[in-house]
PDB file of C-alpha atoms in Angstrom:
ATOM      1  CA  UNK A  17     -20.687  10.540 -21.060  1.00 89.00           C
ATOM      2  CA  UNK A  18     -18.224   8.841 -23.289  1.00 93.00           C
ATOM      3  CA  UNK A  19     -17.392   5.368 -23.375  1.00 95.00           C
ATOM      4  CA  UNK A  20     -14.405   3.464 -24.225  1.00 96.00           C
ATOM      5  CA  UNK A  21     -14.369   2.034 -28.253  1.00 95.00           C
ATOM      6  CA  UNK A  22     -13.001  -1.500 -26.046  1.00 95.00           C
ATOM      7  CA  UNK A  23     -15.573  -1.271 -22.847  1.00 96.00           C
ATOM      8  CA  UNK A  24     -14.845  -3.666 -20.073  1.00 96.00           C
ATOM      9  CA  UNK A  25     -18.549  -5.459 -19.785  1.00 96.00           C
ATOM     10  CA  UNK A  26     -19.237  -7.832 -16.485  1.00 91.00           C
ATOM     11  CA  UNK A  27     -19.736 -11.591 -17.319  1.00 82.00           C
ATOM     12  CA  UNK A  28     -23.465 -10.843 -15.917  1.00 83.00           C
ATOM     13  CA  UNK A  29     -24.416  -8.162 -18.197  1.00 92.00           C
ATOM     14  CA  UNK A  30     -22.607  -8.572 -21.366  1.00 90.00           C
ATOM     15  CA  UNK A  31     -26.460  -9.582 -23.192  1.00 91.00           C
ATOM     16  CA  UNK A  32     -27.369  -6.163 -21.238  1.00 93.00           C
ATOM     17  CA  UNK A  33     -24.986  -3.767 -22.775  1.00 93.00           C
ATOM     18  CA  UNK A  34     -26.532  -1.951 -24.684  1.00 94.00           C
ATOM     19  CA  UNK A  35     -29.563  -1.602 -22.765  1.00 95.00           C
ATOM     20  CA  UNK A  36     -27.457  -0.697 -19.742  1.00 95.00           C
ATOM     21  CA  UNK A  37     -26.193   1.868 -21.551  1.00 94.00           C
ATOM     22  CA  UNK A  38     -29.303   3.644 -22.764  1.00 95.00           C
ATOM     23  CA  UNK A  39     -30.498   3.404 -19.595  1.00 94.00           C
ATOM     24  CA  UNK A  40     -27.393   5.819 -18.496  1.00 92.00           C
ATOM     25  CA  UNK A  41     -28.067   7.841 -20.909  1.00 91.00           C
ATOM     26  CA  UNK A  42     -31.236   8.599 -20.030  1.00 91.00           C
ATOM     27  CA  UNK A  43     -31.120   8.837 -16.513  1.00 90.00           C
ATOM     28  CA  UNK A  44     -32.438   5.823 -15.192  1.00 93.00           C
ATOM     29  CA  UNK A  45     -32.436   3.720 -11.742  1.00 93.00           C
ATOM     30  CA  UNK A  46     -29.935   0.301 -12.118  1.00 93.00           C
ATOM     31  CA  UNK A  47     -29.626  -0.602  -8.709  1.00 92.00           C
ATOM     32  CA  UNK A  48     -26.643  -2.679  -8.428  1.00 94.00           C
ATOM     33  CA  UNK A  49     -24.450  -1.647 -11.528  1.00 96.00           C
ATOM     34  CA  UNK A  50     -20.991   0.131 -11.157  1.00 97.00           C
ATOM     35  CA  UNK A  51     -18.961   2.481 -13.481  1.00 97.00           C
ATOM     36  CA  UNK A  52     -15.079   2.024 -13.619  1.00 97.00           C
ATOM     37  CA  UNK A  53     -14.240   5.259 -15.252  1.00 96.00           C
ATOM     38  CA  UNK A  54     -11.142   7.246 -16.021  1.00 94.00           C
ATOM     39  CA  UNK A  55     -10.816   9.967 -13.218  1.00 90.00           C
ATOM     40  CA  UNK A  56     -10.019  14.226 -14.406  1.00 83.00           C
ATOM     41  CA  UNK A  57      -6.850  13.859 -12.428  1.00 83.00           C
ATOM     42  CA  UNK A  58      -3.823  12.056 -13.397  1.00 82.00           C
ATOM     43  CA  UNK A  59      -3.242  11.568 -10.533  1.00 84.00           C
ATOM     44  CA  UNK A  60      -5.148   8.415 -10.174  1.00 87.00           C
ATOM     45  CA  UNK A  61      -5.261   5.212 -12.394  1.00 92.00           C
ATOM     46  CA  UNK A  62      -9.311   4.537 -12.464  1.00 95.00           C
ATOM     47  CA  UNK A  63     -12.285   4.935  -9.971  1.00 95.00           C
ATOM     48  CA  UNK A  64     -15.810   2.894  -9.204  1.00 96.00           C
ATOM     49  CA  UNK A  65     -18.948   4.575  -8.228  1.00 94.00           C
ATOM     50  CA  UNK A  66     -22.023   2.990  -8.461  1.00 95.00           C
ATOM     51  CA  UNK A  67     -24.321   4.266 -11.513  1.00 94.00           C
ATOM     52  CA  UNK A  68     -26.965   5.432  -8.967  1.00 94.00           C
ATOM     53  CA  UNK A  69     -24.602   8.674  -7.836  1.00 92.00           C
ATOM     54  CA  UNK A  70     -25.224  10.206 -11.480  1.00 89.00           C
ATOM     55  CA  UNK A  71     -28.935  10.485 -10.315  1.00 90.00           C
ATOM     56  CA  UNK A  72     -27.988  12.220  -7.425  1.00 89.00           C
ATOM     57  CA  UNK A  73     -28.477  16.201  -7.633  1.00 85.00           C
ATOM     58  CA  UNK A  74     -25.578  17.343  -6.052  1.00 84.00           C
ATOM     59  CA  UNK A  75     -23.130  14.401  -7.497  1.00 80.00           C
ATOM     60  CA  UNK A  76     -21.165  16.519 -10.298  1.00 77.00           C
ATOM     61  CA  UNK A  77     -21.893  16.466 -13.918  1.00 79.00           C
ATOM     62  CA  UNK A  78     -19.003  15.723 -15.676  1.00 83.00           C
ATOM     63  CA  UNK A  79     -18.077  14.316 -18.707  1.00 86.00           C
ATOM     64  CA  UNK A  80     -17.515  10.726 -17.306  1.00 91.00           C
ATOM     65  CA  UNK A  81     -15.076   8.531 -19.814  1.00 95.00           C
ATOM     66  CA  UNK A  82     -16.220   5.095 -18.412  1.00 96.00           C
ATOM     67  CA  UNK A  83     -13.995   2.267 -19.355  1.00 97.00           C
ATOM     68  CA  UNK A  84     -16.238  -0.576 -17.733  1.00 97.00           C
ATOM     69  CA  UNK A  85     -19.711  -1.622 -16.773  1.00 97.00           C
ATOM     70  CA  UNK A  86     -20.552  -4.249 -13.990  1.00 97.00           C
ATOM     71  CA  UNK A  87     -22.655  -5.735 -11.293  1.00 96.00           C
ATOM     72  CA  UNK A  88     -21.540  -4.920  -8.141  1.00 95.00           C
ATOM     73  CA  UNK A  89     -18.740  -3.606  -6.446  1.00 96.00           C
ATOM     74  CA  UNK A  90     -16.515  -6.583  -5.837  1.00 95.00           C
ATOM     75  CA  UNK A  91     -16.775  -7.372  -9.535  1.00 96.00           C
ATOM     76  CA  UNK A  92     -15.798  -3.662 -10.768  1.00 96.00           C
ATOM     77  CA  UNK A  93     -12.487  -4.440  -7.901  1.00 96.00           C
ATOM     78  CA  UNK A  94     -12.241  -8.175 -10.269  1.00 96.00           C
ATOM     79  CA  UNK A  95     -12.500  -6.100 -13.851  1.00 96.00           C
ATOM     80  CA  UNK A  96      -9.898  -3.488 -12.576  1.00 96.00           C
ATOM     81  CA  UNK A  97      -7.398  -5.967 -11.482  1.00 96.00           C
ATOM     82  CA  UNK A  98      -8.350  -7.530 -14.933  1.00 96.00           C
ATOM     83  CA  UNK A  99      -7.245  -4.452 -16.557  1.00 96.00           C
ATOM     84  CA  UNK A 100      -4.468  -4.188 -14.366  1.00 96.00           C
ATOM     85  CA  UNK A 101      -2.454  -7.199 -15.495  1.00 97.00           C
ATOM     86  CA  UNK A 102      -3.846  -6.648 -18.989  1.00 96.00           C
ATOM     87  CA  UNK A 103      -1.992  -3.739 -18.790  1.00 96.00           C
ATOM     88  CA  UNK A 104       0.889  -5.202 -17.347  1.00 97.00           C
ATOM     89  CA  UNK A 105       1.232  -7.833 -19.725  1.00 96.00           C
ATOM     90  CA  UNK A 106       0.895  -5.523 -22.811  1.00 95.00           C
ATOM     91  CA  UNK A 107       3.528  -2.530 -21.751  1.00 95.00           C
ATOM     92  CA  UNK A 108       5.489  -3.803 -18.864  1.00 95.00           C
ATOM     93  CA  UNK A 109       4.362  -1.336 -16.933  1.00 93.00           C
ATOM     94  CA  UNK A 110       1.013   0.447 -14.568  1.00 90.00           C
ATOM     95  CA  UNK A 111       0.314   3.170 -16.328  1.00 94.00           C
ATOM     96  CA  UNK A 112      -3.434   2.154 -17.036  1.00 95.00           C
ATOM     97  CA  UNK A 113      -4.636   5.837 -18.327  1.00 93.00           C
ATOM     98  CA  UNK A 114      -2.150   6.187 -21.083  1.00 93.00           C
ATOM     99  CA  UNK A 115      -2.876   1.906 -22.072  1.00 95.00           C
ATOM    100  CA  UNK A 116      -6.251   3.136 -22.266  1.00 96.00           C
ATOM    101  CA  UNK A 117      -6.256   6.488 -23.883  1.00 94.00           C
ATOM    102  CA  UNK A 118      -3.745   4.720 -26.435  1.00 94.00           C
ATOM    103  CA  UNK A 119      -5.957   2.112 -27.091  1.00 94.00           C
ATOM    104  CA  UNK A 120      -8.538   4.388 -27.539  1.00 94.00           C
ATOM    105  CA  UNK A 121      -6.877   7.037 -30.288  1.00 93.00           C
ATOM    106  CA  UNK A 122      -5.764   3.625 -31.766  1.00 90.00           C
ATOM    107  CA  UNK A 123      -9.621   3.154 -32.497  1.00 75.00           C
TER     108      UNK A 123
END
């Protein structure tokens, strides 16, 4: 997994970051926590899923980009509309993958 250099962080779990993190990296339980990652396809802006599907066998291993960490679903919909006028405000425009892999090359 990769994460964003500017990672979107919950109001909840902001103290928790880093031990969040680890905690995804090593393959353990976080009931309640969502990913908002950057999907393969271009075709889409961003997805949720909640952290628990990477412990799932037969949920694919990829090499997730995740852009944001939260509690619970309604505040990963909160954090992406969050993003989504960020965006906005910044280019003019929707294009949230190339804001973010910008940002990102940027450093």
């Amino acid at each position: 997994m990769r994460y964003y250099t500017h990672l979107y962080v919950g109001g909840g779990i902001e103290k928790k970051k880093e031990k969040i993190v680890r905690r995804l990296e090593t393959g353990k339980l976080q009931p309640g926590i969502h990913l908002i990652t950057l999907p393969e396809t271009e075709r889409n802006q961003l997805e949720i899923f909640n952290s628990n599907l990477l412990l799932q066998p037969d949920f694919p291993k990829k090499d997730y980009f995740i852009v944001g960490i939260v509690k619970g679903y309604e505040e990963a919909v909160e954090l992406v509309e969050e993003i989504t006028k960020e965006v906005y405000n910044e280019t003019k425009g929707a294009d949230i993958r190339s804001y973010i892999l910008k940002k990102e090359q940027e450093g």
